[in-house]
Coordinates of C-alpha atoms and ligand atoms in Angstrom, one line a residue:
Chain A
M1 CA 78.7 32.9 86.7
K2 CA 77.5 34.4 90.2
K3 CA 79.4 35.5 93.5
I4 CA 77.1 34.7 96.5
E5 CA 78.9 36.4 99.6
T6 CA 77.3 35.6 102.6
I7 CA 77.7 37.3 105.6
I8 CA 76.9 35.4 108.4
R9 CA 77.3 35.1 112.4
P10 CA 81.0 32.7 112.9
E11 CA 79.7 29.8 114.5
K12 CA 77.6 28.7 111.5
F13 CA 80.7 28.5 109.3
Q14 CA 81.6 24.9 110.2
P15 CA 77.7 23.7 109.4
L16 CA 77.7 25.3 106.0
R17 CA 80.7 24.2 105.1
K18 CA 80.2 21.0 105.6
A19 CA 76.5 21.1 104.0
L20 CA 78.0 22.6 101.1
S21 CA 80.6 19.7 101.0
S22 CA 77.8 17.7 100.9
I23 CA 76.9 18.8 97.4
G24 CA 80.4 19.6 96.0
I25 CA 81.2 22.6 96.7
G26 CA 84.7 22.7 97.6
G27 CA 85.7 27.0 96.4
L28 CA 85.1 28.7 98.8
T29 CA 87.1 32.6 100.7
V30 CA 86.2 33.6 104.3
T31 CA 87.5 36.9 105.3
E32 CA 86.6 37.5 109.1
A33 CA 84.5 40.7 109.0
A34 CA 82.5 42.9 111.5
G35 CA 79.1 45.0 111.1
T36 CA 76.3 46.5 111.5
G37 CA 72.6 45.4 110.6
K38 CA 69.4 47.3 110.8
Q39 CA 69.1 47.5 114.5
K40 CA 73.3 48.4 115.6
G41 CA 72.3 51.1 112.9
Q42 CA 70.4 52.9 115.0
T43 CA 71.7 56.0 117.1
G44 CA 69.4 56.0 120.1
V45 CA 69.9 59.9 122.1
F46 CA 69.4 58.8 125.5
R47 CA 69.6 62.3 128.2
G48 CA 71.6 63.9 125.8
T49 CA 74.0 61.2 124.4
T50 CA 74.1 59.0 121.9
F51 CA 74.1 55.3 122.1
Q52 CA 77.6 54.0 121.3
I53 CA 76.7 51.6 118.1
Q54 CA 79.0 48.2 117.6
L55 CA 80.3 46.3 115.8
L56 CA 80.1 42.7 116.1
P57 CA 82.5 39.9 114.4
K58 CA 81.3 38.2 111.4
I59 CA 82.0 35.6 109.0
K60 CA 82.4 36.8 104.9
V61 CA 81.9 33.9 102.7
E62 CA 82.8 34.4 99.2
M63 CA 82.3 31.6 96.2
I64 CA 82.2 32.0 92.8
V65 CA 79.6 29.8 91.0
E66 CA 77.4 28.5 87.9
D67 CA 74.7 29.9 87.0
N68 CA 72.7 27.0 87.9
Q69 CA 74.1 26.3 91.1
L70 CA 72.8 29.3 92.7
D71 CA 69.0 28.4 93.9
E72 CA 70.7 25.4 95.6
I73 CA 73.5 27.1 97.3
V74 CA 71.4 29.6 98.4
S75 CA 68.8 27.3 100.2
I76 CA 71.6 26.1 101.5
I77 CA 72.9 28.9 103.4
L78 CA 69.3 30.0 104.3
E79 CA 68.3 26.4 105.9
T80 CA 72.3 26.9 107.5
C81 CA 72.9 29.8 108.9
S82 CA 69.1 31.4 110.1
T83 CA 68.5 30.8 114.2
G84 CA 64.8 33.1 113.6
N85 CA 67.2 35.8 115.8
I86 CA 67.6 39.3 115.0
G87 CA 71.8 39.3 112.8
D88 CA 71.5 36.4 111.3
G89 CA 73.2 38.1 108.5
K90 CA 72.6 39.0 105.1
I91 CA 72.8 37.6 101.1
F92 CA 74.5 39.4 98.4
V93 CA 74.7 38.4 95.2
Y94 CA 77.1 39.9 92.1
P95 CA 78.0 39.2 88.1
V96 CA 80.8 37.5 87.5
E97 CA 82.9 38.0 83.8
E98 CA 85.5 35.8 84.3
V99 CA 87.1 33.1 86.1
I100 CA 90.4 31.6 85.4
R101 CA 92.4 28.6 87.2
I102 CA 96.1 30.0 88.1
R103 CA 98.2 26.5 87.7
T104 CA 96.2 25.3 84.1
G105 CA 94.7 28.7 83.1
E106 CA 91.5 27.2 82.1
R107 CA 88.2 29.7 82.7
G108 CA 85.2 29.4 82.8
N109 CA 83.0 27.1 83.8
E110 CA 85.3 25.0 83.8
A111 CA 87.9 27.2 86.7
V112 CA 85.3 27.2 89.0
I113 CA 84.9 24.5 90.6
Chain B
M1 CA 86.5 49.6 84.8
K2 CA 86.8 46.2 86.5
K3 CA 88.0 44.1 89.5
I4 CA 90.5 42.0 88.8
E5 CA 90.0 40.0 92.7
T6 CA 92.8 37.5 93.0
I7 CA 93.7 34.8 95.4
I8 CA 97.3 33.4 94.9
R9 CA 99.7 31.9 98.4
P10 CA 101.4 34.4 100.3
E11 CA 104.3 34.2 99.0
K12 CA 103.3 34.9 95.6
F13 CA 102.0 38.8 96.8
Q14 CA 105.6 40.2 96.4
P15 CA 106.8 38.6 93.5
L16 CA 103.3 40.1 91.5
R17 CA 103.7 43.6 93.0
K18 CA 107.0 43.9 92.1
A19 CA 106.0 42.4 88.5
L20 CA 102.8 44.7 88.5
S21 CA 104.4 48.1 89.4
S22 CA 106.9 47.3 86.6
I23 CA 104.1 48.3 83.8
G24 CA 102.5 50.9 86.1
I25 CA 100.2 49.0 88.5
G26 CA 100.1 51.0 91.8
G27 CA 96.6 50.6 93.2
L28 CA 95.7 47.8 94.9
T29 CA 94.0 46.3 98.0
V30 CA 95.1 43.7 99.7
T31 CA 93.3 41.2 102.0
E32 CA 94.1 38.0 104.8
A33 CA 91.9 35.3 103.8
A34 CA 91.6 32.0 103.9
G35 CA 89.8 29.3 101.6
T36 CA 89.1 25.7 99.8
G37 CA 89.7 24.8 96.6
K38 CA 88.5 21.6 94.6
Q39 CA 90.5 19.3 96.4
K40 CA 89.9 21.0 100.0
G41 CA 86.6 20.2 99.1
Q42 CA 85.7 17.0 98.7
T43 CA 85.1 15.0 102.3
G44 CA 85.8 11.6 102.3
V45 CA 84.4 9.4 104.7
F46 CA 86.6 6.6 105.8
R47 CA 85.6 3.8 108.4
G48 CA 83.0 6.1 109.2
T49 CA 84.8 9.5 109.9
T50 CA 84.5 11.9 107.4
F51 CA 87.8 13.6 107.2
Q52 CA 87.9 17.1 108.4
I53 CA 88.6 19.5 105.5
Q54 CA 92.2 22.7 106.6
L55 CA 91.4 26.1 105.6
L56 CA 94.4 27.1 104.0
P57 CA 95.8 30.9 104.2
K58 CA 95.6 33.2 101.0
I59 CA 96.3 37.1 100.0
K60 CA 93.5 37.8 97.5
V61 CA 94.5 41.6 95.8
E62 CA 92.0 43.7 94.8
M63 CA 92.8 45.8 91.5
I64 CA 90.6 48.1 89.8
V65 CA 91.8 49.1 86.3
E66 CA 91.1 50.5 82.7
D67 CA 88.9 47.3 80.2
N68 CA 92.4 47.9 77.9
Q69 CA 94.2 47.4 81.2
L70 CA 92.4 43.9 82.3
D71 CA 94.5 40.9 80.2
E72 CA 97.7 42.5 80.8
I73 CA 97.0 42.3 84.2
V74 CA 95.6 39.0 83.9
S75 CA 98.9 37.7 81.9
I76 CA 101.4 39.0 84.9
I77 CA 99.1 37.4 86.9
L78 CA 99.3 34.0 85.5
E79 CA 102.8 34.2 84.9
T80 CA 104.1 35.9 88.1
C81 CA 101.8 33.0 90.7
S82 CA 101.7 29.8 88.8
T83 CA 104.2 27.2 90.7
G84 CA 102.0 24.2 88.6
N85 CA 101.1 22.7 91.6
I86 CA 97.3 22.8 93.4
G87 CA 96.4 25.7 95.3
D88 CA 97.6 28.3 92.6
G89 CA 94.6 29.9 93.2
K90 CA 92.4 31.9 91.0
I91 CA 91.2 34.8 89.5
F92 CA 87.7 36.4 89.3
V93 CA 87.2 39.3 87.1
Y94 CA 84.0 41.8 88.0
P95 CA 82.2 44.6 86.8
V96 CA 82.3 48.1 87.8
E97 CA 79.8 51.3 87.4
E98 CA 82.1 53.8 89.2
V99 CA 85.5 54.9 90.5
I100 CA 86.2 58.0 92.7
R101 CA 89.5 59.0 93.9
I102 CA 88.2 61.0 97.5
R103 CA 91.0 63.2 97.6
T104 CA 89.3 65.0 94.1
G105 CA 86.1 63.8 93.7
E106 CA 87.3 63.4 90.2
R107 CA 85.4 59.6 88.5
G108 CA 86.6 57.1 85.7
N109 CA 89.2 56.0 84.5
E110 CA 90.7 59.4 85.6
A111 CA 90.2 58.1 89.3
V112 CA 91.1 54.4 88.8
I113 CA 95.1 55.4 88.1
Chain C
M1 CA 70.9 47.7 93.8
K2 CA 74.4 48.9 94.3
K3 CA 77.4 47.9 96.2
I4 CA 79.4 50.6 97.3
E5 CA 83.2 49.9 98.3
T6 CA 85.2 52.7 100.0
I7 CA 88.9 52.2 101.2
I8 CA 89.1 55.2 103.5
R9 CA 91.5 56.1 106.6
P10 CA 91.2 53.6 109.6
E11 CA 91.0 57.3 111.4
K12 CA 88.0 58.4 109.2
F13 CA 85.8 55.3 109.9
Q14 CA 83.8 56.7 113.3
P15 CA 83.1 59.8 111.6
L16 CA 81.5 58.1 108.3
R17 CA 79.7 55.8 110.4
K18 CA 78.2 58.6 112.2
A19 CA 77.6 60.3 109.1
L20 CA 75.7 57.5 107.3
S21 CA 74.1 56.5 111.0
S22 CA 72.3 60.3 111.0
I23 CA 70.8 59.3 107.5
G24 CA 69.4 55.6 108.3
I25 CA 72.1 53.6 106.9
G26 CA 73.2 51.3 109.1
G27 CA 74.2 48.4 107.1
L28 CA 77.6 48.1 106.3
T29 CA 80.4 45.1 106.8
V30 CA 83.8 46.2 107.9
T31 CA 87.5 44.5 106.4
E32 CA 90.6 45.3 107.8
A33 CA 93.3 45.7 104.3
A34 CA 96.2 47.2 103.0
G35 CA 97.0 49.0 100.0
T36 CA 99.1 51.3 97.8
G37 CA 97.7 54.3 95.5
K38 CA 98.6 55.9 93.5
Q39 CA 101.9 57.2 94.5
K40 CA 102.8 54.0 96.5
G41 CA 103.1 52.3 93.2
Q42 CA 105.5 53.6 91.9
T43 CA 109.1 51.9 92.2
G44 CA 111.6 54.2 91.4
V45 CA 116.1 53.5 91.0
F46 CA 118.1 55.3 93.3
R47 CA 121.8 54.2 92.6
G48 CA 120.6 50.7 91.1
T49 CA 118.3 50.4 94.7
T50 CA 114.5 50.0 93.8
F51 CA 112.4 51.5 96.7
Q52 CA 110.5 49.4 98.3
I53 CA 106.4 50.2 98.1
Q54 CA 105.0 50.3 101.6
L55 CA 101.2 49.3 102.3
L56 CA 99.2 51.1 104.3
P57 CA 96.8 49.6 106.3
K58 CA 93.0 50.9 105.2
I59 CA 89.4 49.8 106.3
K60 CA 87.5 49.0 103.6
V61 CA 83.9 49.8 104.3
E62 CA 81.1 47.9 102.1
M63 CA 77.7 49.1 101.6
I64 CA 74.4 47.3 100.0
V65 CA 71.9 49.9 99.4
E66 CA 69.2 50.6 97.6
D67 CA 69.8 52.7 93.7
N68 CA 68.4 56.0 95.3
Q69 CA 70.6 55.7 98.1
L70 CA 73.4 55.9 96.0
D71 CA 74.0 59.3 96.0
E72 CA 73.9 60.8 99.4
I73 CA 76.0 58.2 99.9
V74 CA 78.9 59.2 97.7
S75 CA 78.5 62.8 99.0
I76 CA 78.5 61.8 102.6
I77 CA 81.6 59.9 102.2
L78 CA 83.2 62.9 100.3
E79 CA 82.6 65.2 102.7
T80 CA 83.7 62.4 105.7
C81 CA 86.4 61.4 104.3
S82 CA 88.7 63.6 102.6
T83 CA 91.5 65.7 104.3
G84 CA 93.5 67.2 100.7
N85 CA 96.2 64.9 101.1
I86 CA 97.4 61.8 99.4
G87 CA 95.8 58.8 100.4
D88 CA 92.2 59.8 101.7
G89 CA 91.6 56.7 99.3
K90 CA 88.7 55.6 96.8
I91 CA 85.2 54.5 96.4
F92 CA 83.8 51.7 94.0
V93 CA 80.9 51.4 93.2
Y94 CA 79.4 47.6 91.8
P95 CA 76.3 46.6 90.4
V96 CA 74.3 43.7 93.1
E97 CA 71.7 41.5 91.4
E98 CA 70.4 40.0 94.8
V99 CA 70.1 41.5 98.7
I100 CA 68.4 37.7 100.8
R101 CA 67.9 38.6 104.7
I102 CA 68.9 35.5 106.4
R103 CA 66.2 35.4 109.2
T104 CA 63.0 36.1 107.2
G105 CA 64.4 35.2 103.7
E106 CA 62.8 38.4 102.5
R107 CA 64.6 39.6 99.0
G108 CA 65.2 43.0 97.3
N109 CA 64.9 46.4 98.7
E110 CA 63.2 44.8 101.8
A111 CA 66.2 43.3 102.7
V112 CA 68.7 45.7 101.9
I113 CA 67.9 47.7 105.0
Ligands
LIG201 N1 73.4 46.3 103.8 C1 73.7 45.7 103.7 N2 75.3 46.2 103.4 C2 76.4 45.4 104.1 N3 76.6 45.1 104.9 C3 75.0 44.4 104.7 C4 74.4 45.6 105.2 N4 73.3 44.8 106.1 C5 74.0 44.1 106.8 N5 75.0 43.9 106.8 C6 76.0 43.1 107.3 O1 75.0 41.6 107.5 C7 75.9 41.1 108.9 C8 74.8 40.9 109.3 O2 73.3 42.0 109.5 P1 72.0 41.7 110.6 O3 72.0 40.4 110.2 O4 72.1 42.3 111.7 O5 71.5 42.5 109.5 P2 69.9 43.0 110.2 O6 69.3 43.8 108.6 O7 69.8 43.7 110.9 O8 68.5 41.6 109.7 P3 68.3 41.2 110.8 O9 66.9 41.8 111.2 O10 67.8 39.8 110.7 O11 69.3 41.0 112.7 C9 76.1 43.2 109.5 O12 76.8 42.8 110.9 C10 76.9 43.5 108.6 O13 78.3 43.0 108.6
LIG202 N1 84.9 28.6 93.4 C1 85.9 29.8 94.4 N2 85.4 30.5 95.1 C2 85.4 31.2 96.1 N3 86.7 31.3 96.0 C3 87.6 30.4 95.4 C4 87.0 29.0 94.3 N4 87.9 28.0 94.3 C5 89.0 28.7 94.9 N5 89.0 29.7 95.3 C6 89.9 30.4 96.3 O1 91.1 30.0 96.2 C7 92.4 30.0 96.6 C8 93.5 28.8 96.2 O2 91.9 27.7 94.7 P1 92.9 26.4 94.8 O3 93.6 27.0 94.0 O4 93.1 25.4 95.3 O5 91.2 25.9 93.6 P2 91.0 24.5 92.7 O6 89.8 25.1 92.1 O7 91.8 23.4 94.1 O8 92.5 24.5 91.7 P3 94.2 23.4 91.7 O9 93.5 22.9 91.0 O10 94.6 24.6 91.3 O11 94.5 23.7 93.4 C9 91.3 28.7 97.5 O12 91.7 28.4 98.6 C10 89.8 29.5 97.9 O13 89.9 30.8 98.6
LIG203 N1 93.0 51.3 91.4 C1 92.7 50.6 92.8 N2 92.4 48.8 92.9 C2 92.3 48.5 94.3 N3 92.9 49.2 95.5 C3 93.1 50.6 95.2 C4 92.9 51.3 93.9 N4 93.7 52.5 94.2 C5 93.7 52.8 95.3 N5 92.8 51.5 96.3 C6 92.9 51.4 97.4 O1 92.8 52.6 98.2 C7 93.6 53.5 99.5 C8 93.9 54.5 99.2 O2 94.6 55.1 97.1 P1 94.6 56.2 97.5 O3 94.2 57.3 98.3 O4 96.0 57.0 97.9 O5 94.5 56.2 96.0 P2 95.4 57.9 94.6 O6 95.3 57.0 93.4 O7 97.0 57.7 95.1 O8 94.7 59.1 95.0 P3 95.5 60.0 96.3 O9 96.3 60.9 95.3 O10 94.1 60.7 96.7 O11 96.6 59.0 96.8 C9 94.9 52.4 98.9 O12 95.8 52.3 99.4 C10 94.5 51.1 97.9 O13 93.6 50.0 99.2
LIG204 MG1 70.7 43.1 112.4
LIG205 MG1 93.2 23.9 94.9
LIG206 MG1 97.6 57.5 97.1

């Protein structure tokens, strides 16, 4: 199992969720976050004053999925959340060792869905 | 070391914390999250209108623990947070490569507690 | 690639960010969290009444970095965020399997920066 974590523009959340839902992906967790990427991470000194770095509001979406769902979900995120402009966000993929549904105690792929 | 991440009903946080505390688990991080699971992830089309999918408020609890604490903590989460009703939440387990206590620079199991 | 997750005192965020920025680290995600560490996790019973455990407001900073950046960033966190007092926080390091920049589809180290 994998965790797909994606940091996206807040206005892209509803389109993403709809697209995921249309392929049967319902399980996801959303958190409000803020961040900086490449551009915003650069400080510039102008006449001795360092420019302030701003944090931008972002939405973090986390989905724990079966290994064989990874590629399709990544494609959907890329299609839905890319505008071509700076700040579209990132996708991070992590290993997951165990998933358990609290209601039933089911484990593994049974518990993902 | 492992990360145990559990998404639970907000009202289950205090009972869980108490139960963890009673076995000496004090280190945890809490975040407000929102999410959908299996049921809420299904969209239905009714006379051409797609039902809206609601996000439910949830609490995310993260605990970094020693490997040998994993099973006991999972048992405590299952006992404390299960109601038998849909929406009880999930437990996700991830590998952790390093833990460092900022105050002392201690690393590994020494830094977990 | 690695995820460095650090839970720090809120007032240490701006100094940390500045220090990271000065070595070219711009990509980071910030979340508001709350937590307890070792001391706060202990309950005491005094005349039959259990002391309440308080949650302290903390900032969670997540950085996905190249493997060879790990040590330098850990050093910067330790230097910037340690006060020597209880509650300075923790650093957790996790494996990352894939990173993708949504705007371009770039993957791996190209997408981290
Ligand atoms: N290396 C990273 N580690 C953690 N979070 C990151 C990292 N890079 C980006 N982020 C998060 O993703 C958000 C969006 O990043 P952003 O799209 O601006 O990245 P970028 O590398 O600057 O790409 P682009 O050139 O498309 O803007 C940031 O606000 C931050 O929350
Ligand atoms: N696959 C998943 N990935 C990420 N988060 C998830 C996933 N599944 C569930 N969650 C999170 O857990 C919360 C509770 O899920 P929920 O208990 O409704 O899961 P479920 O699979 O529908 O189980 P149940 O049948 O017991 O309701 C969701 O609101 C969401 O935040
Ligand atoms: N094992 C853990 N798992 C998850 N989060 C933790 C853990 N330990 C600490 N934290 C988080 O880090 C924050 C700061 O922890 P804290 O510095 O008090 O740790 P500590 O072990 O008590 O160290 P110190 O002795 O320096 O106070 C906590 O509020 C919590 O959010
Ligand atoms: Mg950017
Ligand atoms: Mg459910
Ligand atoms: Mg402490």
